[in-house]
Amino acid sequence: MLLSPSKINKHLGKNSGVKGWLYAIAGGIFISGPPYILYPMLGELKKHGARNGLLATMLYNRNVKIYFLPAIIYYFNLRYAVILSIYIILFSILNGILLEFIVSENE
Amino acid sequence: MQIFKITADMSDSVKQKMKQAFFKTTQVFKTVMPMLTGVLLLVSLLHQFFKNNYQHWFSGNLILDPFIGAIAGSISFGMPVTSYVVGGELLHAGVSLLAVTAFIMSWTTVGLIMIPLEASALGIRFAIIRNILNFIFALIVAISTVSTLKFLF
């Protein structure tokens, strides 16, 4: 509601380019909430023109949570947290590209 | 003076939009509520069934353990921080870091129980393909993370 369809199309749509991927990664990291809240919200973004790949990237990056870093460092360590987060971000892009390749936009 | 008037107008417009957003969110909640109730009931049931079994599923096999970890994470559900707590406890119990990482990864990225809800919002093909890809990536990320840690430190 706060984002107009044209804005969604511009930032997360077909012509969003590299910025779109960056927005999707940042969105996934900073977005908070359980899946049953996120899925309908992402469904609305999709209806307004957001790309499948970017939505998948956003969902994948939910595992990188800055405010949960103390917990992961406590149970594992800082090195583990940093390396895991880097891999999650890298694989989220690959995940988005592959999903977009397999699932067409109108599905 | 003009600037204050424009700011006040903008503030009214934002307030109006916030009201509309709140109303629309309430409508979305009403739609999701029946599905949500079913999901929560199923999750509670499965959690009671699986919560004491995690430690018995891992045998120490370097090939099987990550698979079991990823499968356990896929059928589990909760906030990411819960997976760190469970993963940390599994690590202390002697489960390999590879299996624990696969478990943590699939906990958040794969949601078998949530597939119906995901499919209703984003499409059945999207939901199935995303979950399959994320399961495979959970294993690859686990192997990559543990290998990198071993290589660097």
PDB file of C-alpha atoms in Angstrom:
ATOM      1  CA  MET A   1       0.000   0.000   0.000  1.00  0.00           C
ATOM      2  CA  LEU A   2       2.839   2.358   0.855  1.00  0.00           C
ATOM      3  CA  LEU A   3       4.749   1.340  -2.282  1.00  0.00           C
ATOM      4  CA  SER A   4       2.994   2.114  -5.529  1.00  0.00           C
ATOM      5  CA  PRO A   5       2.975  -0.546  -8.296  1.00  0.00           C
ATOM      6  CA  SER A   6       5.159   1.714 -10.434  1.00  0.00           C
ATOM      7  CA  LYS A   7       7.765   1.919  -7.661  1.00  0.00           C
ATOM      8  CA  ILE A   8       7.689  -1.856  -7.173  1.00  0.00           C
ATOM      9  CA  ASN A   9       8.089  -2.332 -10.924  1.00  0.00           C
ATOM     10  CA  LYS A  10      10.967   0.121 -11.016  1.00  0.00           C
ATOM     11  CA  HIS A  11      12.911  -1.353  -8.092  1.00  0.00           C
ATOM     12  CA  LEU A  12      11.947  -5.049  -8.223  1.00  0.00           C
ATOM     13  CA  GLY A  13      10.534  -5.459 -11.719  1.00  0.00           C
ATOM     14  CA  LYS A  14      11.951  -6.746 -15.014  1.00  0.00           C
ATOM     15  CA  ASN A  15      14.128  -3.702 -15.627  1.00  0.00           C
ATOM     16  CA  SER A  16      15.410  -3.315 -12.073  1.00  0.00           C
ATOM     17  CA  GLY A  17      18.896  -4.569 -13.022  1.00  0.00           C
ATOM     18  CA  VAL A  18      21.694  -4.892 -10.462  1.00  0.00           C
ATOM     19  CA  LYS A  19      19.895  -2.493  -8.097  1.00  0.00           C
ATOM     20  CA  GLY A  20      16.991  -4.945  -7.962  1.00  0.00           C
ATOM     21  CA  TRP A  21      19.273  -7.719  -6.712  1.00  0.00           C
ATOM     22  CA  LEU A  22      20.776  -5.374  -4.119  1.00  0.00           C
ATOM     23  CA  TYR A  23      17.303  -4.340  -2.931  1.00  0.00           C
ATOM     24  CA  ALA A  24      16.279  -8.008  -2.731  1.00  0.00           C
ATOM     25  CA  ILE A  25      19.365  -8.917  -0.659  1.00  0.00           C
ATOM     26  CA  ALA A  26      18.912  -5.918   1.662  1.00  0.00           C
ATOM     27  CA  GLY A  27      15.169  -6.600   1.877  1.00  0.00           C
ATOM     28  CA  GLY A  28      15.784 -10.219   2.895  1.00  0.00           C
ATOM     29  CA  ILE A  29      18.308  -9.216   5.544  1.00  0.00           C
ATOM     30  CA  PHE A  30      16.252  -6.426   7.099  1.00  0.00           C
ATOM     31  CA  ILE A  31      12.766  -7.849   6.648  1.00  0.00           C
ATOM     32  CA  SER A  32      11.423  -9.512   9.751  1.00  0.00           C
ATOM     33  CA  GLY A  33       8.469 -11.734  10.435  1.00  0.00           C
ATOM     34  CA  PRO A  34       7.201 -15.275  10.121  1.00  0.00           C
ATOM     35  CA  PRO A  35       6.565 -16.840   6.686  1.00  0.00           C
ATOM     36  CA  TYR A  36       2.782 -16.676   7.077  1.00  0.00           C
ATOM     37  CA  ILE A  37       3.090 -12.892   7.165  1.00  0.00           C
ATOM     38  CA  LEU A  38       5.824 -12.643   4.520  1.00  0.00           C
ATOM     39  CA  TYR A  39       4.292 -14.886   1.833  1.00  0.00           C
ATOM     40  CA  PRO A  40       1.071 -12.861   1.394  1.00  0.00           C
ATOM     41  CA  MET A  41       3.148  -9.664   1.435  1.00  0.00           C
ATOM     42  CA  LEU A  42       5.522 -11.015  -1.231  1.00  0.00           C
ATOM     43  CA  GLY A  43       2.481 -12.257  -3.152  1.00  0.00           C
ATOM     44  CA  GLU A  44       1.262  -8.649  -3.282  1.00  0.00           C
ATOM     45  CA  LEU A  45       4.678  -7.513  -4.550  1.00  0.00           C
ATOM     46  CA  LYS A  46       4.529 -10.217  -7.239  1.00  0.00           C
ATOM     47  CA  LYS A  47       1.060  -9.099  -8.320  1.00  0.00           C
ATOM     48  CA  HIS A  48       2.459  -5.603  -8.786  1.00  0.00           C
ATOM     49  CA  GLY A  49       5.329  -6.730 -10.981  1.00  0.00           C
ATOM     50  CA  ALA A  50       8.151  -7.952  -8.712  1.00  0.00           C
ATOM     51  CA  ARG A  51      10.360 -10.604 -10.347  1.00  0.00           C
ATOM     52  CA  ASN A  52      10.260 -14.222  -9.131  1.00  0.00           C
ATOM     53  CA  GLY A  53      14.051 -14.345  -8.843  1.00  0.00           C
ATOM     54  CA  LEU A  54      14.188 -11.287  -6.620  1.00  0.00           C
ATOM     55  CA  LEU A  55      11.443 -12.639  -4.354  1.00  0.00           C
ATOM     56  CA  ALA A  56      13.335 -15.949  -4.025  1.00  0.00           C
ATOM     57  CA  THR A  57      16.549 -14.035  -3.253  1.00  0.00           C
ATOM     58  CA  MET A  58      14.717 -12.016  -0.612  1.00  0.00           C
ATOM     59  CA  LEU A  59      13.368 -15.178   1.034  1.00  0.00           C
ATOM     60  CA  TYR A  60      16.805 -16.847   1.023  1.00  0.00           C
ATOM     61  CA  ASN A  61      18.461 -13.901   2.771  1.00  0.00           C
ATOM     62  CA  ARG A  62      16.070 -14.171   5.728  1.00  0.00           C
ATOM     63  CA  ASN A  63      18.775 -16.357   7.270  1.00  0.00           C
ATOM     64  CA  VAL A  64      21.136 -13.370   7.555  1.00  0.00           C
ATOM     65  CA  LYS A  65      19.859 -11.493  10.558  1.00  0.00           C
ATOM     66  CA  ILE A  66      22.055  -8.775  12.029  1.00  0.00           C
ATOM     67  CA  TYR A  67      20.143  -8.717  15.318  1.00  0.00           C
ATOM     68  CA  PHE A  68      20.605 -12.491  15.725  1.00  0.00           C
ATOM     69  CA  LEU A  69      24.398 -12.246  15.256  1.00  0.00           C
ATOM     70  CA  PRO A  70      25.121 -12.342  19.024  1.00  0.00           C
ATOM     71  CA  ALA A  71      23.201 -15.635  19.261  1.00  0.00           C
ATOM     72  CA  ILE A  72      25.033 -17.288  16.354  1.00  0.00           C
ATOM     73  CA  ILE A  73      28.390 -15.998  17.658  1.00  0.00           C
ATOM     74  CA  TYR A  74      27.566 -17.362  21.126  1.00  0.00           C
ATOM     75  CA  TYR A  75      26.678 -20.839  19.859  1.00  0.00           C
ATOM     76  CA  PHE A  76      29.294 -21.007  17.079  1.00  0.00           C
ATOM     77  CA  ASN A  77      31.800 -18.155  16.570  1.00  0.00           C
ATOM     78  CA  LEU A  78      32.328 -14.918  14.644  1.00  0.00           C
ATOM     79  CA  ARG A  79      34.289 -16.584  11.813  1.00  0.00           C
ATOM     80  CA  TYR A  80      31.510 -19.098  11.275  1.00  0.00           C
ATOM     81  CA  ALA A  81      28.849 -16.356  11.308  1.00  0.00           C
ATOM     82  CA  VAL A  82      30.725 -14.196   8.777  1.00  0.00           C
ATOM     83  CA  ILE A  83      31.569 -17.042   6.361  1.00  0.00           C
ATOM     84  CA  LEU A  84      28.064 -18.506   6.536  1.00  0.00           C
ATOM     85  CA  SER A  85      26.503 -15.069   5.913  1.00  0.00           C
ATOM     86  CA  ILE A  86      28.744 -14.466   2.874  1.00  0.00           C
ATOM     87  CA  TYR A  87      27.794 -17.844   1.397  1.00  0.00           C
ATOM     88  CA  ILE A  88      24.098 -17.229   2.046  1.00  0.00           C
ATOM     89  CA  ILE A  89      24.244 -13.899   0.184  1.00  0.00           C
ATOM     90  CA  LEU A  90      26.185 -15.408  -2.745  1.00  0.00           C
ATOM     91  CA  PHE A  91      23.929 -18.446  -3.032  1.00  0.00           C
ATOM     92  CA  SER A  92      20.798 -16.321  -2.714  1.00  0.00           C
ATOM     93  CA  ILE A  93      21.676 -14.670  -6.039  1.00  0.00           C
ATOM     94  CA  LEU A  94      22.343 -18.047  -7.685  1.00  0.00           C
ATOM     95  CA  ASN A  95      19.070 -19.301  -6.205  1.00  0.00           C
ATOM     96  CA  GLY A  96      17.175 -16.338  -7.686  1.00  0.00           C
ATOM     97  CA  ILE A  97      18.781 -16.735 -11.124  1.00  0.00           C
ATOM     98  CA  LEU A  98      18.068 -20.485 -11.247  1.00  0.00           C
ATOM     99  CA  LEU A  99      14.489 -20.074 -10.025  1.00  0.00           C
ATOM    100  CA  GLU A 100      13.839 -17.407 -12.617  1.00  0.00           C
ATOM    101  CA  PHE A 101      15.299 -19.705 -15.282  1.00  0.00           C
ATOM    102  CA  ILE A 102      12.988 -22.573 -14.286  1.00  0.00           C
ATOM    103  CA  VAL A 103       9.819 -20.699 -13.299  1.00  0.00           C
ATOM    104  CA  SER A 104       8.436 -18.209 -15.795  1.00  0.00           C
ATOM    105  CA  GLU A 105       7.165 -14.838 -14.560  1.00  0.00           C
ATOM    106  CA  ASN A 106       3.457 -15.529 -15.163  1.00  0.00           C
ATOM    107  CA  GLU A 107       3.434 -18.789 -13.162  1.00  0.00           C
TER     108      GLU A 107
ATOM    109  CA  MET B   1       4.708  29.453   6.242  1.00  0.00           C
ATOM    110  CA  GLN B   2       4.226  27.803   2.869  1.00  0.00           C
ATOM    111  CA  ILE B   3       6.767  25.121   3.822  1.00  0.00           C
ATOM    112  CA  PHE B   4       4.836  24.290   7.032  1.00  0.00           C
ATOM    113  CA  LYS B   5       1.592  23.995   5.041  1.00  0.00           C
ATOM    114  CA  ILE B   6       3.208  21.594   2.518  1.00  0.00           C
ATOM    115  CA  THR B   7       4.677  19.512   5.398  1.00  0.00           C
ATOM    116  CA  ALA B   8       1.252  19.352   7.099  1.00  0.00           C
ATOM    117  CA  ASP B   9      -0.387  18.266   3.806  1.00  0.00           C
ATOM    118  CA  MET B  10       2.267  15.593   3.296  1.00  0.00           C
ATOM    119  CA  SER B  11       1.806  14.393   6.861  1.00  0.00           C
ATOM    120  CA  ASP B  12      -1.978  14.028   6.259  1.00  0.00           C
ATOM    121  CA  SER B  13      -1.284  12.112   3.068  1.00  0.00           C
ATOM    122  CA  VAL B  14       1.122   9.735   4.865  1.00  0.00           C
ATOM    123  CA  LYS B  15      -1.412   9.280   7.702  1.00  0.00           C
ATOM    124  CA  GLN B  16      -4.102   8.430   5.146  1.00  0.00           C
ATOM    125  CA  LYS B  17      -1.792   5.929   3.446  1.00  0.00           C
ATOM    126  CA  MET B  18      -0.883   4.379   6.813  1.00  0.00           C
ATOM    127  CA  LYS B  19      -4.585   3.962   7.607  1.00  0.00           C
ATOM    128  CA  GLN B  20      -5.174   2.306   4.228  1.00  0.00           C
ATOM    129  CA  ALA B  21      -2.129   0.062   4.718  1.00  0.00           C
ATOM    130  CA  PHE B  22      -3.390  -0.979   8.165  1.00  0.00           C
ATOM    131  CA  PHE B  23      -6.834  -1.745   6.746  1.00  0.00           C
ATOM    132  CA  LYS B  24      -5.364  -3.790   3.889  1.00  0.00           C
ATOM    133  CA  THR B  25      -3.058  -5.693   6.277  1.00  0.00           C
ATOM    134  CA  THR B  26      -6.092  -6.553   8.410  1.00  0.00           C
ATOM    135  CA  GLN B  27      -7.838  -7.881   5.289  1.00  0.00           C
ATOM    136  CA  VAL B  28      -4.767 -10.013   4.428  1.00  0.00           C
ATOM    137  CA  PHE B  29      -4.800 -11.406   7.987  1.00  0.00           C
ATOM    138  CA  LYS B  30      -8.470 -12.342   7.640  1.00  0.00           C
ATOM    139  CA  THR B  31      -7.667 -14.261   4.432  1.00  0.00           C
ATOM    140  CA  VAL B  32      -4.612 -15.987   5.895  1.00  0.00           C
ATOM    141  CA  MET B  33      -6.142 -16.852   9.298  1.00  0.00           C
ATOM    142  CA  PRO B  34      -7.754 -20.235   8.385  1.00  0.00           C
ATOM    143  CA  MET B  35      -4.538 -21.411   6.701  1.00  0.00           C
ATOM    144  CA  LEU B  36      -2.467 -20.061   9.600  1.00  0.00           C
ATOM    145  CA  THR B  37      -4.546 -21.929  12.170  1.00  0.00           C
ATOM    146  CA  GLY B  38      -4.036 -25.189  10.275  1.00  0.00           C
ATOM    147  CA  VAL B  39      -0.294 -24.583   9.942  1.00  0.00           C
ATOM    148  CA  LEU B  40       0.165 -23.787  13.632  1.00  0.00           C
ATOM    149  CA  LEU B  41      -1.780 -26.889  14.663  1.00  0.00           C
ATOM    150  CA  LEU B  42       0.357 -29.054  12.363  1.00  0.00           C
ATOM    151  CA  VAL B  43       3.591 -27.438  13.570  1.00  0.00           C
ATOM    152  CA  SER B  44       2.687 -27.961  17.228  1.00  0.00           C
ATOM    153  CA  LEU B  45       1.851 -31.596  16.529  1.00  0.00           C
ATOM    154  CA  LEU B  46       5.097 -32.255  14.598  1.00  0.00           C
ATOM    155  CA  HIS B  47       7.223 -30.364  17.115  1.00  0.00           C
ATOM    156  CA  GLN B  48       5.952 -32.522  19.985  1.00  0.00           C
ATOM    157  CA  PHE B  49       6.697 -35.597  17.908  1.00  0.00           C
ATOM    158  CA  PHE B  50      10.241 -34.618  16.818  1.00  0.00           C
ATOM    159  CA  LYS B  51      11.638 -32.435  19.617  1.00  0.00           C
ATOM    160  CA  ASN B  52      13.367 -35.228  21.547  1.00  0.00           C
ATOM    161  CA  ASN B  53      14.570 -37.148  18.498  1.00  0.00           C
ATOM    162  CA  TYR B  54      17.035 -34.743  16.891  1.00  0.00           C
ATOM    163  CA  GLN B  55      20.066 -36.154  18.720  1.00  0.00           C
ATOM    164  CA  HIS B  56      19.245 -39.759  17.791  1.00  0.00           C
ATOM    165  CA  TRP B  57      19.052 -39.092  14.068  1.00  0.00           C
ATOM    166  CA  PHE B  58      22.760 -38.346  13.587  1.00  0.00           C
ATOM    167  CA  SER B  59      25.144 -41.294  13.381  1.00  0.00           C
ATOM    168  CA  GLY B  60      28.405 -39.441  12.657  1.00  0.00           C
ATOM    169  CA  ASN B  61      28.401 -40.325   8.957  1.00  0.00           C
ATOM    170  CA  LEU B  62      29.864 -37.379   7.010  1.00  0.00           C
ATOM    171  CA  ILE B  63      27.684 -38.030   3.957  1.00  0.00           C
ATOM    172  CA  LEU B  64      24.421 -38.985   5.637  1.00  0.00           C
ATOM    173  CA  ASP B  65      24.505 -36.470   8.497  1.00  0.00           C
ATOM    174  CA  PRO B  66      24.166 -33.297   6.353  1.00  0.00           C
ATOM    175  CA  PHE B  67      21.238 -34.928   4.516  1.00  0.00           C
ATOM    176  CA  ILE B  68      19.567 -35.829   7.778  1.00  0.00           C
ATOM    177  CA  GLY B  69      20.318 -32.331   9.100  1.00  0.00           C
ATOM    178  CA  ALA B  70      18.781 -30.721   6.024  1.00  0.00           C
ATOM    179  CA  ILE B  71      15.718 -32.992   6.194  1.00  0.00           C
ATOM    180  CA  ALA B  72      15.262 -32.235   9.930  1.00  0.00           C
ATOM    181  CA  GLY B  73      15.549 -28.499   9.203  1.00  0.00           C
ATOM    182  CA  SER B  74      13.091 -28.751   6.314  1.00  0.00           C
ATOM    183  CA  ILE B  75      10.323 -30.243   8.413  1.00  0.00           C
ATOM    184  CA  SER B  76      11.020 -27.961  11.378  1.00  0.00           C
ATOM    185  CA  PHE B  77       9.671 -24.479  11.689  1.00  0.00           C
ATOM    186  CA  GLY B  78      10.395 -21.359  13.689  1.00  0.00           C
ATOM    187  CA  MET B  79      12.448 -18.199  13.965  1.00  0.00           C
ATOM    188  CA  PRO B  80      16.065 -18.398  12.701  1.00  0.00           C
ATOM    189  CA  VAL B  81      17.374 -17.822  16.236  1.00  0.00           C
ATOM    190  CA  THR B  82      15.655 -21.046  17.366  1.00  0.00           C
ATOM    191  CA  SER B  83      17.665 -22.978  14.770  1.00  0.00           C
ATOM    192  CA  TYR B  84      20.903 -21.490  16.201  1.00  0.00           C
ATOM    193  CA  VAL B  85      19.915 -22.618  19.685  1.00  0.00           C
ATOM    194  CA  VAL B  86      18.938 -26.137  18.528  1.00  0.00           C
ATOM    195  CA  GLY B  87      22.014 -26.274  16.234  1.00  0.00           C
ATOM    196  CA  GLY B  88      24.302 -25.144  19.062  1.00  0.00           C
ATOM    197  CA  GLU B  89      22.906 -27.825  21.368  1.00  0.00           C
ATOM    198  CA  LEU B  90      23.317 -30.477  18.652  1.00  0.00           C
ATOM    199  CA  LEU B  91      26.929 -29.365  18.166  1.00  0.00           C
ATOM    200  CA  HIS B  92      27.555 -29.710  21.923  1.00  0.00           C
ATOM    201  CA  ALA B  93      25.947 -33.163  21.771  1.00  0.00           C
ATOM    202  CA  GLY B  94      28.599 -34.223  19.233  1.00  0.00           C
ATOM    203  CA  VAL B  95      26.787 -33.752  15.934  1.00  0.00           C
ATOM    204  CA  SER B  96      29.130 -32.599  13.115  1.00  0.00           C
ATOM    205  CA  LEU B  97      29.278 -28.922  12.102  1.00  0.00           C
ATOM    206  CA  LEU B  98      28.405 -29.997   8.546  1.00  0.00           C
ATOM    207  CA  ALA B  99      25.100 -31.528   9.670  1.00  0.00           C
ATOM    208  CA  VAL B 100      24.312 -28.623  11.994  1.00  0.00           C
ATOM    209  CA  THR B 101      24.962 -26.051   9.239  1.00  0.00           C
ATOM    210  CA  ALA B 102      22.724 -27.965   6.808  1.00  0.00           C
ATOM    211  CA  PHE B 103      20.085 -28.052   9.564  1.00  0.00           C
ATOM    212  CA  ILE B 104      20.329 -24.285  10.226  1.00  0.00           C
ATOM    213  CA  MET B 105      20.206 -23.470   6.524  1.00  0.00           C
ATOM    214  CA  SER B 106      17.192 -25.610   5.686  1.00  0.00           C
ATOM    215  CA  TRP B 107      15.360 -24.474   8.847  1.00  0.00           C
ATOM    216  CA  THR B 108      14.776 -21.019   7.374  1.00  0.00           C
ATOM    217  CA  THR B 109      15.110 -21.563   3.633  1.00  0.00           C
ATOM    218  CA  VAL B 110      13.062 -24.756   3.240  1.00  0.00           C
ATOM    219  CA  GLY B 111       9.556 -24.937   4.616  1.00  0.00           C
ATOM    220  CA  LEU B 112       7.742 -28.150   3.716  1.00  0.00           C
ATOM    221  CA  ILE B 113       4.883 -27.346   6.086  1.00  0.00           C
ATOM    222  CA  MET B 114       4.542 -23.862   4.617  1.00  0.00           C
ATOM    223  CA  ILE B 115       4.377 -25.001   0.960  1.00  0.00           C
ATOM    224  CA  PRO B 116       0.537 -24.709   0.730  1.00  0.00           C
ATOM    225  CA  LEU B 117       0.650 -21.137   2.044  1.00  0.00           C
ATOM    226  CA  GLU B 118       3.630 -20.220  -0.133  1.00  0.00           C
ATOM    227  CA  ALA B 119       1.922 -21.763  -3.173  1.00  0.00           C
ATOM    228  CA  SER B 120      -1.282 -19.820  -2.544  1.00  0.00           C
ATOM    229  CA  ALA B 121       0.644 -16.536  -2.419  1.00  0.00           C
ATOM    230  CA  LEU B 122       3.430 -17.073  -4.956  1.00  0.00           C
ATOM    231  CA  GLY B 123       2.345 -20.006  -7.126  1.00  0.00           C
ATOM    232  CA  ILE B 124       2.678 -23.787  -6.780  1.00  0.00           C
ATOM    233  CA  ARG B 125       5.606 -24.077  -9.208  1.00  0.00           C
ATOM    234  CA  PHE B 126       7.463 -21.232  -7.477  1.00  0.00           C
ATOM    235  CA  ALA B 127       6.977 -22.875  -4.069  1.00  0.00           C
ATOM    236  CA  ILE B 128       8.056 -26.377  -5.127  1.00  0.00           C
ATOM    237  CA  ILE B 129      11.065 -25.314  -7.223  1.00  0.00           C
ATOM    238  CA  ARG B 130      12.228 -22.823  -4.551  1.00  0.00           C
ATOM    239  CA  ASN B 131      12.081 -25.458  -1.829  1.00  0.00           C
ATOM    240  CA  ILE B 132      13.935 -28.057  -3.935  1.00  0.00           C
ATOM    241  CA  LEU B 133      16.642 -25.529  -4.879  1.00  0.00           C
ATOM    242  CA  ASN B 134      16.967 -24.355  -1.280  1.00  0.00           C
ATOM    243  CA  PHE B 135      17.336 -27.928  -0.017  1.00  0.00           C
ATOM    244  CA  ILE B 136      20.198 -28.554  -2.469  1.00  0.00           C
ATOM    245  CA  PHE B 137      21.765 -25.187  -1.612  1.00  0.00           C
ATOM    246  CA  ALA B 138      21.511 -25.945   2.126  1.00  0.00           C
ATOM    247  CA  LEU B 139      23.842 -28.910   1.540  1.00  0.00           C
ATOM    248  CA  ILE B 140      26.184 -26.930  -0.746  1.00  0.00           C
ATOM    249  CA  VAL B 141      26.351 -23.945   1.657  1.00  0.00           C
ATOM    250  CA  ALA B 142      27.043 -26.315   4.572  1.00  0.00           C
ATOM    251  CA  ILE B 143      29.875 -28.060   2.694  1.00  0.00           C
ATOM    252  CA  SER B 144      31.294 -24.714   1.454  1.00  0.00           C
ATOM    253  CA  THR B 145      31.177 -23.080   4.912  1.00  0.00           C
ATOM    254  CA  VAL B 146      32.819 -25.974   6.736  1.00  0.00           C
ATOM    255  CA  SER B 147      35.444 -26.427   3.953  1.00  0.00           C
ATOM    256  CA  THR B 148      36.270 -22.699   3.988  1.00  0.00           C
ATOM    257  CA  LEU B 149      36.608 -22.706   7.788  1.00  0.00           C
ATOM    258  CA  LYS B 150      38.940 -25.714   7.604  1.00  0.00           C
ATOM    259  CA  PHE B 151      40.939 -24.143   4.763  1.00  0.00           C
ATOM    260  CA  LEU B 152      41.334 -20.689   6.336  1.00  0.00           C
ATOM    261  CA  PHE B 153      41.711 -21.499  10.045  1.00  0.00           C
TER     262      PHE B 153
END
